[in-house]
Coordinates of N, CA and C in Angstrom, one line a residue:
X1 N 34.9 -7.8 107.2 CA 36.1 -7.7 106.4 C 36.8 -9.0 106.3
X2 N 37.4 -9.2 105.2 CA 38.2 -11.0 105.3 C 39.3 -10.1 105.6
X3 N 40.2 -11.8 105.7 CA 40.9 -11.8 106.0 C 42.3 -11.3 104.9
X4 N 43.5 -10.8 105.5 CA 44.7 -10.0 104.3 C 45.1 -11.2 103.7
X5 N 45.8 -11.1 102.6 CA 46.3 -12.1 102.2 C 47.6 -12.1 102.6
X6 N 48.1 -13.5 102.8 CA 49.3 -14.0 104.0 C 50.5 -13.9 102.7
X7 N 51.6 -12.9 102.9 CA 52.6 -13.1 102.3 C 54.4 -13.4 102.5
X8 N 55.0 -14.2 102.2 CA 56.0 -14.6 102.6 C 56.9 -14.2 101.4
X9 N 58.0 -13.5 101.6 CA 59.2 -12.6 100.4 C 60.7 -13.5 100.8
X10 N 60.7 -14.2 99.6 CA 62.0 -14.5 99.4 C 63.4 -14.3 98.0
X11 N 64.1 -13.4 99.0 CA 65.1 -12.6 98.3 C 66.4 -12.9 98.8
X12 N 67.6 -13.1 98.2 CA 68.7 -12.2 99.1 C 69.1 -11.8 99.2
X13 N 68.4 -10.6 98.9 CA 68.9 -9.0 99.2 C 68.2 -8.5 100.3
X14 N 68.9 -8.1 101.3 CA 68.2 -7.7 102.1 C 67.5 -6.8 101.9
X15 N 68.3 -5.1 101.2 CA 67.4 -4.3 100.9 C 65.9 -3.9 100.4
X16 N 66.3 -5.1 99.1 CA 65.2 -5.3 98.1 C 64.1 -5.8 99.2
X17 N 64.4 -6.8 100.0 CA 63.1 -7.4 100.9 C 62.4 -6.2 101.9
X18 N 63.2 -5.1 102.1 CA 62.4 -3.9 103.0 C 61.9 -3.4 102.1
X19 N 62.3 -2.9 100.9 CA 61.4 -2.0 100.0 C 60.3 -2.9 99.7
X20 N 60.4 -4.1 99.2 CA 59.4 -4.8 99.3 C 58.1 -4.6 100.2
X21 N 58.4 -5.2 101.4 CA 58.2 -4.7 103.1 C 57.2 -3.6 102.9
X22 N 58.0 -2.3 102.8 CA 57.4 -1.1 103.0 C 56.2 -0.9 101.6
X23 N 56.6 -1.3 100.8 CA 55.6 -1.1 99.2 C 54.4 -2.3 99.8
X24 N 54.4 -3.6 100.2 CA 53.2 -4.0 100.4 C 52.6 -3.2 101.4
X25 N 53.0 -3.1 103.1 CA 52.7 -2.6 103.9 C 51.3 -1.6 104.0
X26 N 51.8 -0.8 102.5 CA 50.7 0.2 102.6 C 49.1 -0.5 102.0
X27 N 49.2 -1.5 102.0 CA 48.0 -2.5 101.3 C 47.4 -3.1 102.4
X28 N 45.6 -2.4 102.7 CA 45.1 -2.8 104.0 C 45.0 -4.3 103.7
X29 N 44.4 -4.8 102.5 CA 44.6 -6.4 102.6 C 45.3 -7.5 102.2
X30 N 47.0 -6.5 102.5 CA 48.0 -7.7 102.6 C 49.0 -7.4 103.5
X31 N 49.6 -8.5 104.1 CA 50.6 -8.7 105.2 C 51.1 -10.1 105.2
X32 N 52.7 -8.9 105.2 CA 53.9 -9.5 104.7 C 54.0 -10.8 106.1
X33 N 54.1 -12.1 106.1 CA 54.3 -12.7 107.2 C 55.6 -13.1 107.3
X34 N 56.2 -13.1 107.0 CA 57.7 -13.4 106.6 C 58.5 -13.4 105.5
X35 N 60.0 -13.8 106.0 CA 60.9 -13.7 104.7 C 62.1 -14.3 105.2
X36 N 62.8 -14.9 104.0 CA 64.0 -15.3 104.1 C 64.8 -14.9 102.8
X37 N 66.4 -14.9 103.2 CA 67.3 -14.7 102.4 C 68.0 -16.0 101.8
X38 N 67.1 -17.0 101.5 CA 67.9 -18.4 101.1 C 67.0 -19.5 101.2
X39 N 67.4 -21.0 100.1 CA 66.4 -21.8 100.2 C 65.9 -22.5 101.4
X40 N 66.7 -22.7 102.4 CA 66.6 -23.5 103.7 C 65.9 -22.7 104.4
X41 N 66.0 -21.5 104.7 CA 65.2 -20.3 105.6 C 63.8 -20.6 104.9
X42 N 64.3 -20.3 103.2 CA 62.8 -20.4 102.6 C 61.5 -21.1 102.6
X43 N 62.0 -22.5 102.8 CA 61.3 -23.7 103.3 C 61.0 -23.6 104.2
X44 N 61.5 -23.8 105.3 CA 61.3 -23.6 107.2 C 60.1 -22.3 107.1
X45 N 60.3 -21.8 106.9 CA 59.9 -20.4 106.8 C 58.1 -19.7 106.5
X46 N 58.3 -20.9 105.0 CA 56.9 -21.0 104.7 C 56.2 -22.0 105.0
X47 N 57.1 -23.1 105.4 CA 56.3 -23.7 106.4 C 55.6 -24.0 107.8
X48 N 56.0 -22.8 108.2 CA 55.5 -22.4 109.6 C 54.5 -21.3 109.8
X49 N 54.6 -20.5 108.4 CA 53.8 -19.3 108.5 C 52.8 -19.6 107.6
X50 N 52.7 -20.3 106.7 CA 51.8 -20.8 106.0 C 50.6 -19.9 105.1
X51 N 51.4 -19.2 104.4 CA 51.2 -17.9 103.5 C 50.3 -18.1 102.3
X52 N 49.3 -17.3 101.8 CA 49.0 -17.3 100.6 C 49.8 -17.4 99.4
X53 N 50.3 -16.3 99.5 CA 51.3 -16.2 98.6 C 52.4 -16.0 98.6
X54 N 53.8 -17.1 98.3 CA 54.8 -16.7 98.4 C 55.7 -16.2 97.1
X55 N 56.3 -14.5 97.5 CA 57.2 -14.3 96.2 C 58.1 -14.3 96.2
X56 N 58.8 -15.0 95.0 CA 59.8 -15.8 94.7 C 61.0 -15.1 93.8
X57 N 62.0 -14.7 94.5 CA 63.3 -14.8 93.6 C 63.8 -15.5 92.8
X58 N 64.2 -15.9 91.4 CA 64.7 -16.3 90.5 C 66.2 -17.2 90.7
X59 N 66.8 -16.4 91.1 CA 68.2 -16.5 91.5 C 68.5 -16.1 92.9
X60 N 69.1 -17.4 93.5 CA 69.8 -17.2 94.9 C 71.3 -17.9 95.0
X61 N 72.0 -17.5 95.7 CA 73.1 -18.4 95.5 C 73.5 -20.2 96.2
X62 N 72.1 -20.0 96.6 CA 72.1 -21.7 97.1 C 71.1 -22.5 96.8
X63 N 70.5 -21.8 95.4 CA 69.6 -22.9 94.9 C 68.6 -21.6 93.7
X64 N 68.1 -20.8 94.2 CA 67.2 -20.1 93.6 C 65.4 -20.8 93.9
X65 N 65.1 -20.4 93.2 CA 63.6 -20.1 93.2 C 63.2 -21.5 92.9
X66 N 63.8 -22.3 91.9 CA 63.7 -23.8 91.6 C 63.4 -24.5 92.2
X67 N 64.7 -24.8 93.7 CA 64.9 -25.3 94.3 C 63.6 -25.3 95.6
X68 N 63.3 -23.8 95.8 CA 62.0 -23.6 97.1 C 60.8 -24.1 96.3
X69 N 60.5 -24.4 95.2 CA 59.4 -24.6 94.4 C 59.7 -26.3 94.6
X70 N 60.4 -26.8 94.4 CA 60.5 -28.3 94.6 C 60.6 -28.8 96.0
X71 N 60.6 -28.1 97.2 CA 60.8 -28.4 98.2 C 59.7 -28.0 99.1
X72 N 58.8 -26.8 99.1 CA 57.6 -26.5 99.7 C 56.9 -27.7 99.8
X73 N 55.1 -27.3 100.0 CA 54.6 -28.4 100.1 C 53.2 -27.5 99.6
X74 N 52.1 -28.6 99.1 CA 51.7 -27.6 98.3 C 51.1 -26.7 99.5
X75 N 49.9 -25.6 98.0 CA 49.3 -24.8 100.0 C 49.8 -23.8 98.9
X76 N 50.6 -22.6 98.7 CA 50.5 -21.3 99.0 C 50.8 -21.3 97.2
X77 N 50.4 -20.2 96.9 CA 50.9 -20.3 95.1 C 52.4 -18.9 95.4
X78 N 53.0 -19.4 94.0 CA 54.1 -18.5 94.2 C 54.1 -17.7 92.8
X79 N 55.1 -16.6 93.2 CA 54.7 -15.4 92.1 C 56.3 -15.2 91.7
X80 N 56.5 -15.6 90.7 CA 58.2 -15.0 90.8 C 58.7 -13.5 90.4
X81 N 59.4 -12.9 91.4 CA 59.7 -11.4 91.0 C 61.4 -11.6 91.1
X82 N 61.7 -11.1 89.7 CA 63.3 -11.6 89.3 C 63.8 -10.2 88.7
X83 N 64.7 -10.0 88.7 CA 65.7 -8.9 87.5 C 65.8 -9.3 86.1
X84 N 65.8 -10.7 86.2 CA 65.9 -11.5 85.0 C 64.4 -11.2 84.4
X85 N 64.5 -11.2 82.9 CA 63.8 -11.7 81.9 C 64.0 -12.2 80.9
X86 N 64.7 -12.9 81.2 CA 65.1 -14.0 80.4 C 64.3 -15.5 80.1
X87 N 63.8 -15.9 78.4 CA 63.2 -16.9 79.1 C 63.0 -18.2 79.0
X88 N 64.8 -18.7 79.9 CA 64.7 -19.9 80.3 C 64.2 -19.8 81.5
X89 N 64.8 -18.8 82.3 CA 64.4 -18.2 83.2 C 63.0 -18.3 84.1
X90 N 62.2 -18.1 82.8 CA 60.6 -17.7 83.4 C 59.9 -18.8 83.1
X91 N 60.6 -19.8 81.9 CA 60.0 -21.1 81.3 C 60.5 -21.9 82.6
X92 N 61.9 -22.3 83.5 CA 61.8 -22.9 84.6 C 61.1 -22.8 86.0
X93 N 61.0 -22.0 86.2 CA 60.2 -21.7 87.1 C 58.8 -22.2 86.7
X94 N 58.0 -21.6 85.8 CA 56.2 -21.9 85.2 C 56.7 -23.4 85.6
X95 N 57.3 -24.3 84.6 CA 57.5 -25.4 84.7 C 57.7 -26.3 86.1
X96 N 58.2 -25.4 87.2 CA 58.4 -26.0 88.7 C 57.6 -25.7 89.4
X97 N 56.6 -24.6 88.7 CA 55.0 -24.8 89.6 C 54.7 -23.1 90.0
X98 N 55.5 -22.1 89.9 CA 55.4 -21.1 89.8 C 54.1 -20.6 88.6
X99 N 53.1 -19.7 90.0 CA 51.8 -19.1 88.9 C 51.9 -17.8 88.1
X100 N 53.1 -17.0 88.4 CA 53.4 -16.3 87.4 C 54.8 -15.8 87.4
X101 N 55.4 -14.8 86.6 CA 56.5 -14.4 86.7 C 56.4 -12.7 86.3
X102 N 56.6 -12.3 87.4 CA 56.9 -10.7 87.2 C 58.3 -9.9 87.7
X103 N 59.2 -9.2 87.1 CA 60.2 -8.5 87.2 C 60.4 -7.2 88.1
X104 N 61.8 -7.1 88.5 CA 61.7 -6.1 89.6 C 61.3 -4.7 89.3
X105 N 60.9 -4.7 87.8 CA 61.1 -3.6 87.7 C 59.4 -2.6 87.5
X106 N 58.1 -3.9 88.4 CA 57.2 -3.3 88.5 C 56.8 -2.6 89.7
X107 N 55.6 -1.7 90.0 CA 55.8 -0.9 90.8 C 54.8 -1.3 92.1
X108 N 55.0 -1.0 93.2 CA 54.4 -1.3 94.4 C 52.9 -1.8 94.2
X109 N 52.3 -1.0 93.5 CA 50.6 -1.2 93.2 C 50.6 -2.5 92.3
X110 N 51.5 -2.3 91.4 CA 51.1 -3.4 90.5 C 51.8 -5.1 91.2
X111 N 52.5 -5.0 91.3 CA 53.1 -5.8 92.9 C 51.7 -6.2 93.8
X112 N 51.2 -5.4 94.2 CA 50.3 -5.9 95.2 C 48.7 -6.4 94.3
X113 N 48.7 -5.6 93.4 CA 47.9 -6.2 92.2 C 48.1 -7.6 91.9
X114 N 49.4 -8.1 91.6 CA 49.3 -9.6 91.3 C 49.4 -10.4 92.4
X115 N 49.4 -9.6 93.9 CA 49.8 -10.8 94.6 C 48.0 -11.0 95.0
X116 N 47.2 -10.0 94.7 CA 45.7 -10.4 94.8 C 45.1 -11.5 93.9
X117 N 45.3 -11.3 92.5 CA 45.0 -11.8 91.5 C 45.6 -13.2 91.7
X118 N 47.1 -14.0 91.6 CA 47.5 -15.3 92.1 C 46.8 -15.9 93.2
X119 N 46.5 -15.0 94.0 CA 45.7 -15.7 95.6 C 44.3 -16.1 94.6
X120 N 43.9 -15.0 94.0 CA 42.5 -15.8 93.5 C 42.6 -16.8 92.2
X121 N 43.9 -17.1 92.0 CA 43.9 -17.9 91.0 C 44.1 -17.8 89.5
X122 N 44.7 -16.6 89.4 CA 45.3 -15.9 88.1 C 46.4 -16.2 87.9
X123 N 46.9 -16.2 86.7 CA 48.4 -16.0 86.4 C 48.7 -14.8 85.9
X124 N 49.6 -14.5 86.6 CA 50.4 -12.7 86.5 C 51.5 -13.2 85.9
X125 N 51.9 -12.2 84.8 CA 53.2 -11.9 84.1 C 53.4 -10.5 83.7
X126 N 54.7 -10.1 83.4 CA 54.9 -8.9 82.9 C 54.6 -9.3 81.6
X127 N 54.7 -7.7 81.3 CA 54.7 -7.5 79.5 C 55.3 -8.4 79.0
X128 N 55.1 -9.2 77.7 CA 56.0 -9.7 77.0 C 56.3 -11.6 77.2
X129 N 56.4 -11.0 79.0 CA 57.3 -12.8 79.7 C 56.2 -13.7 79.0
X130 N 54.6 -13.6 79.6 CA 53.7 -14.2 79.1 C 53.9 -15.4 77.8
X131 N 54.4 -14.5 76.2 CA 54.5 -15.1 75.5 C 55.6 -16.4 75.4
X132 N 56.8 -16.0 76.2 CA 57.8 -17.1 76.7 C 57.0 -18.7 76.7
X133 N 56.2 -18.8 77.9 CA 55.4 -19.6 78.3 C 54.4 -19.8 77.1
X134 N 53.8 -18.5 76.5 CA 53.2 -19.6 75.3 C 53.6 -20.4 74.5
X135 N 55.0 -19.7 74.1 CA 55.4 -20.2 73.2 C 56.5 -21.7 73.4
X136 N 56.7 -21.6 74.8 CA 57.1 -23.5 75.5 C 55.9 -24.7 75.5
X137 N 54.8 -23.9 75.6 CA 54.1 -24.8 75.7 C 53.4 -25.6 74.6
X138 N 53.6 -24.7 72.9 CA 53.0 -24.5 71.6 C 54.2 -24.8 70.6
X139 N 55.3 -25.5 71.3 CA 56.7 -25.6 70.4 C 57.5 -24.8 70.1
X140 N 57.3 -23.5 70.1 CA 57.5 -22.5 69.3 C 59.0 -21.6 70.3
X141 N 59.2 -22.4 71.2 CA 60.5 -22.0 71.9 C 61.7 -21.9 71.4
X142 N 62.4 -20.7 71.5 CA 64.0 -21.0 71.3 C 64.1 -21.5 71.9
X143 N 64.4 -21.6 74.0 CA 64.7 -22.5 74.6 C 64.2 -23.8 74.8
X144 N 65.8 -24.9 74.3 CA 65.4 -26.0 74.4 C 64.8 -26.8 75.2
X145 N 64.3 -28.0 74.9 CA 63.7 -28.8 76.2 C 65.2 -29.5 76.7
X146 N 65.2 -29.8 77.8 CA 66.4 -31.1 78.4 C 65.9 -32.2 77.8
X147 N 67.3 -32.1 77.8 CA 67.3 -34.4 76.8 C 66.9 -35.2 77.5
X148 N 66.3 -36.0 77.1 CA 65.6 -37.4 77.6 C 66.9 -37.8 78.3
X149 N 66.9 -38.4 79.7 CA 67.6 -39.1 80.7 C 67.0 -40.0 81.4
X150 N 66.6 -41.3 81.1 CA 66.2 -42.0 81.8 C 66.4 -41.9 83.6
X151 N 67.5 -42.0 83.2 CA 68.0 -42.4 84.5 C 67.9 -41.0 85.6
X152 N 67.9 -40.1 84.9 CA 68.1 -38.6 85.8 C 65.9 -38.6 86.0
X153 N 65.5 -39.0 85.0 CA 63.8 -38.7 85.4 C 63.5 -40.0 86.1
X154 N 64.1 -40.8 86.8 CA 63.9 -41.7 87.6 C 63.4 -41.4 88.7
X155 N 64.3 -40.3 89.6 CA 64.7 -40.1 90.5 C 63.4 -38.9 91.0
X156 N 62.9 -39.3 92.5 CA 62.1 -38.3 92.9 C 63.0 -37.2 93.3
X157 N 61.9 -36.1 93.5 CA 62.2 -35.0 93.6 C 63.4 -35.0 94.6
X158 N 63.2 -35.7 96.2 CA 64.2 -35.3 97.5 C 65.5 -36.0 96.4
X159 N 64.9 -37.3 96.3 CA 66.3 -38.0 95.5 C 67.1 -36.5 94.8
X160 N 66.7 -36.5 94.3 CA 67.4 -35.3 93.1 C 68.4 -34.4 94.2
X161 N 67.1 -34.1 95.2 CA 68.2 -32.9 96.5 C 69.2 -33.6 96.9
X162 N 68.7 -34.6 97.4 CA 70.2 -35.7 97.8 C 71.2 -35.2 96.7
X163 N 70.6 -35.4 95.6 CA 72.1 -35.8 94.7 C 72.7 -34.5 94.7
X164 N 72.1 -33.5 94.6 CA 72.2 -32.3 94.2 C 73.6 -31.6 95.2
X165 N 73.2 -32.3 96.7 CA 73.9 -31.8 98.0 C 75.1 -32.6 97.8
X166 N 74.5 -33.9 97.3 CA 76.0 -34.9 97.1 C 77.4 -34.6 96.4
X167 N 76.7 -34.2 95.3 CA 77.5 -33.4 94.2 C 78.7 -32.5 94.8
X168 N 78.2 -31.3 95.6 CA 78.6 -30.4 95.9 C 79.6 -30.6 97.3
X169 N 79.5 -32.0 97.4 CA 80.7 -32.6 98.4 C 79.6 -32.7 100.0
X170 N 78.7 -32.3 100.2 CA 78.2 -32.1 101.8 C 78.1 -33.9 102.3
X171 N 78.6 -33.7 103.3 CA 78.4 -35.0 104.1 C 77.2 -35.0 104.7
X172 N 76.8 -37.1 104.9 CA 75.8 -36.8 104.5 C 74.5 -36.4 106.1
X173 N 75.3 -36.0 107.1 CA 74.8 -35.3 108.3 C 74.0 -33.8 107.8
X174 N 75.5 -33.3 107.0 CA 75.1 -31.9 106.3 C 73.7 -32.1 105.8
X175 N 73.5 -32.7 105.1 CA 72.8 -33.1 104.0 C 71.5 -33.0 104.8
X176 N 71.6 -33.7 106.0 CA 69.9 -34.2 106.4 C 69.9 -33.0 107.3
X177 N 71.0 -32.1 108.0 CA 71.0 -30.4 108.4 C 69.9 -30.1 107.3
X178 N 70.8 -29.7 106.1 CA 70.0 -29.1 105.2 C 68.5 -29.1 104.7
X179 N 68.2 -30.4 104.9 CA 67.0 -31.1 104.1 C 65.8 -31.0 105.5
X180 N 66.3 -31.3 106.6 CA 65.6 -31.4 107.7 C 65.0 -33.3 108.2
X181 N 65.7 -33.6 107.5 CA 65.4 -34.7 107.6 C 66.5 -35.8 108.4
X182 N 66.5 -37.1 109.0 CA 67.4 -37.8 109.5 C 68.6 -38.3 108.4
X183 N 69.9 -39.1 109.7 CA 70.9 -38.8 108.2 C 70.4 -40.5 107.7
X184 N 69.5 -41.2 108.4 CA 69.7 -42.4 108.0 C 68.3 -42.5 106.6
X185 N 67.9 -41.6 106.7 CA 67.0 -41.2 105.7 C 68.1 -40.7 104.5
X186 N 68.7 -39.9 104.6 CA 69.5 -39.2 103.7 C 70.6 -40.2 103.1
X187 N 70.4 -41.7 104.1 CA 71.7 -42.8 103.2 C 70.4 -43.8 102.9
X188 N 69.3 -43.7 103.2 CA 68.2 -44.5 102.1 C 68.3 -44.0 100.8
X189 N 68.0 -42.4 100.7 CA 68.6 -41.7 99.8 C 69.3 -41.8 98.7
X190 N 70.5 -42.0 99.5 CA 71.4 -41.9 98.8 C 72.2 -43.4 98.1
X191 N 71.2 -44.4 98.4 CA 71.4 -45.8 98.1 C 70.7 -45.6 97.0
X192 N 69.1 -45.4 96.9 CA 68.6 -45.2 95.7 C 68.8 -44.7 94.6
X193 N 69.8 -43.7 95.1 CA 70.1 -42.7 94.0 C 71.4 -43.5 93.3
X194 N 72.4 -44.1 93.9 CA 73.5 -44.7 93.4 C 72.8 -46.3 92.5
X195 N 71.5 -46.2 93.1 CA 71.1 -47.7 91.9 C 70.3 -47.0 91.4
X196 N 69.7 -46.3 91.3 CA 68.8 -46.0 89.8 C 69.9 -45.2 88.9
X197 N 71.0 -44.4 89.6 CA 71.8 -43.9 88.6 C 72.5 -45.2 87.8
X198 N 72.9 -46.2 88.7 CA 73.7 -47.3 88.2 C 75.3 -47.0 88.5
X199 N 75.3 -46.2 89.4 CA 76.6 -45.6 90.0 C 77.3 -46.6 91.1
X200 N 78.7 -46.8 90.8 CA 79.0 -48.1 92.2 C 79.9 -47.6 93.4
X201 N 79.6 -45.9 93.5 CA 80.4 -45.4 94.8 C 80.1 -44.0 94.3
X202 N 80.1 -43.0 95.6 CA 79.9 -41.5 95.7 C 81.1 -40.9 94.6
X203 N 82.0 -41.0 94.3 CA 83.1 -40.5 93.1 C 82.4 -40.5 92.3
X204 N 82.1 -42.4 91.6 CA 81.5 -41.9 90.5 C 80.2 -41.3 90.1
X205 N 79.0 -41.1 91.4 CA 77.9 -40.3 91.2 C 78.5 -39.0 91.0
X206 N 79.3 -38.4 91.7 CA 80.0 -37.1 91.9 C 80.2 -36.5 90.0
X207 N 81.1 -37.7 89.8 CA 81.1 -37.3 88.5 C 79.9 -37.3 86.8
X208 N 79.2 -38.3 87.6 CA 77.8 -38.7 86.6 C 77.0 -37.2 86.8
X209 N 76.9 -36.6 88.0 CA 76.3 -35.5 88.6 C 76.8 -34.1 87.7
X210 N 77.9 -34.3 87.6 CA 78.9 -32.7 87.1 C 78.7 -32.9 85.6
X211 N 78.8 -34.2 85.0 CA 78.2 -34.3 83.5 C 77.1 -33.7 83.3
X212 N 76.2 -33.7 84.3 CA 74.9 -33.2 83.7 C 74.5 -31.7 84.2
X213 N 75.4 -31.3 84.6 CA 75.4 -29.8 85.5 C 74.6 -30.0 86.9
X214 N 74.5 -30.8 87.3 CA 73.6 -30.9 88.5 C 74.7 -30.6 89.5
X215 N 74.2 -29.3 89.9 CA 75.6 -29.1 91.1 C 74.8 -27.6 91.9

């Protein structure tokens, strides 16, 4: 017999994560290895347990699904199961590396159905979301693309989290709490980020940052 496929549930709702819980559960070849209620847990989380597949919430209140997609490492594919179907929604996520997007509103079997199918390399979507994604990728989107920013596509990925933490006021100790990283790391960081923005002090990144909604 192989082995179950390793799954890691990130929600934060707690309730939603036990029904979850109990609806995989009954699947001899899968097991739930963990979960977190937030992107910091989310991280730590899946990087210790080192999951096939992790499923991914849309929206959280300290970053969302985005945010654990740009901060993982590769390794596990993720599946997004959201309330939303909405689709900027389903178009950010695809775009941050997410292999499919499915809504809460499918049922245990079919749930455990895509978390098989993504492990082997499928992309799962609900009814309908699918076309979202075709239609971003073929022009044919109402949702627009983001404007060209030199200065904001400069910046690597952590860069961006720096700024993102900066924004939101965290000092920059917080910062490397959050990130897991040192704080003298987090002011290399945050030096590059103030010269590739062309910013000449934290105020005015603060404010170049809230211009662009990055918060």
């Amino acid at each position: 017999m192989t082995d179950p496929f390793r799954v890691f549930l990130v929600d934060d709702h707690a309730v939603f994560r036990s029904g979850v819980r109990a609806e995989l559960g009954r699947e001899v070849d899968i097991d739930v290895v963990g979960e977190a209620g937030g992107v910091a847990d989310a991280v730590s989380g899946i990087d210790s347990t080192k999951p096939d597949v992790v499923l991914l919430d849309v929206h959280m209140p300290d970053g969302g699904g985005v945010a654990v997609l740009n901060r993982i490492a590769e390794g596990p594919v993720c599946l997004a199961l959201s309330v939303s179907d909405a689709a900027e929604d389903v178009i950010a996520v695809i775009r941050a590396g997410a292999r499919g997007y499915v809504t809460k509103t499918i049922s245990g079997a079919e749930l455990a159905d895509g978390v098989r199918r993504v492990a082997g390399g499928d992309a799962v979507f609900s009814p309908r979301l699918a076309g979202f994604v075709l239609d971003s990728f073929t022009g044919r989107s109402a949702v627009p693309e983001p404007p060209l920013d030199p200065e904001l596509d400069s910046l690597t990925p952590r860069e961006l989290e720096v700024l993102r933490l900066l924004a939101r006021g965290y000092t920059y100790r917080e910062i490397a709490e959050d990130l897991f990283i040192s704080v003298k790391t987090v002011e290399t960081h945050a030096s590059n980020v103030l010269r590739k923005t062309q910013q000449s002090n934290r105020n005015a990144l603060t404010r170049w940052a809230h211009k662009r909604r990055i918060d």
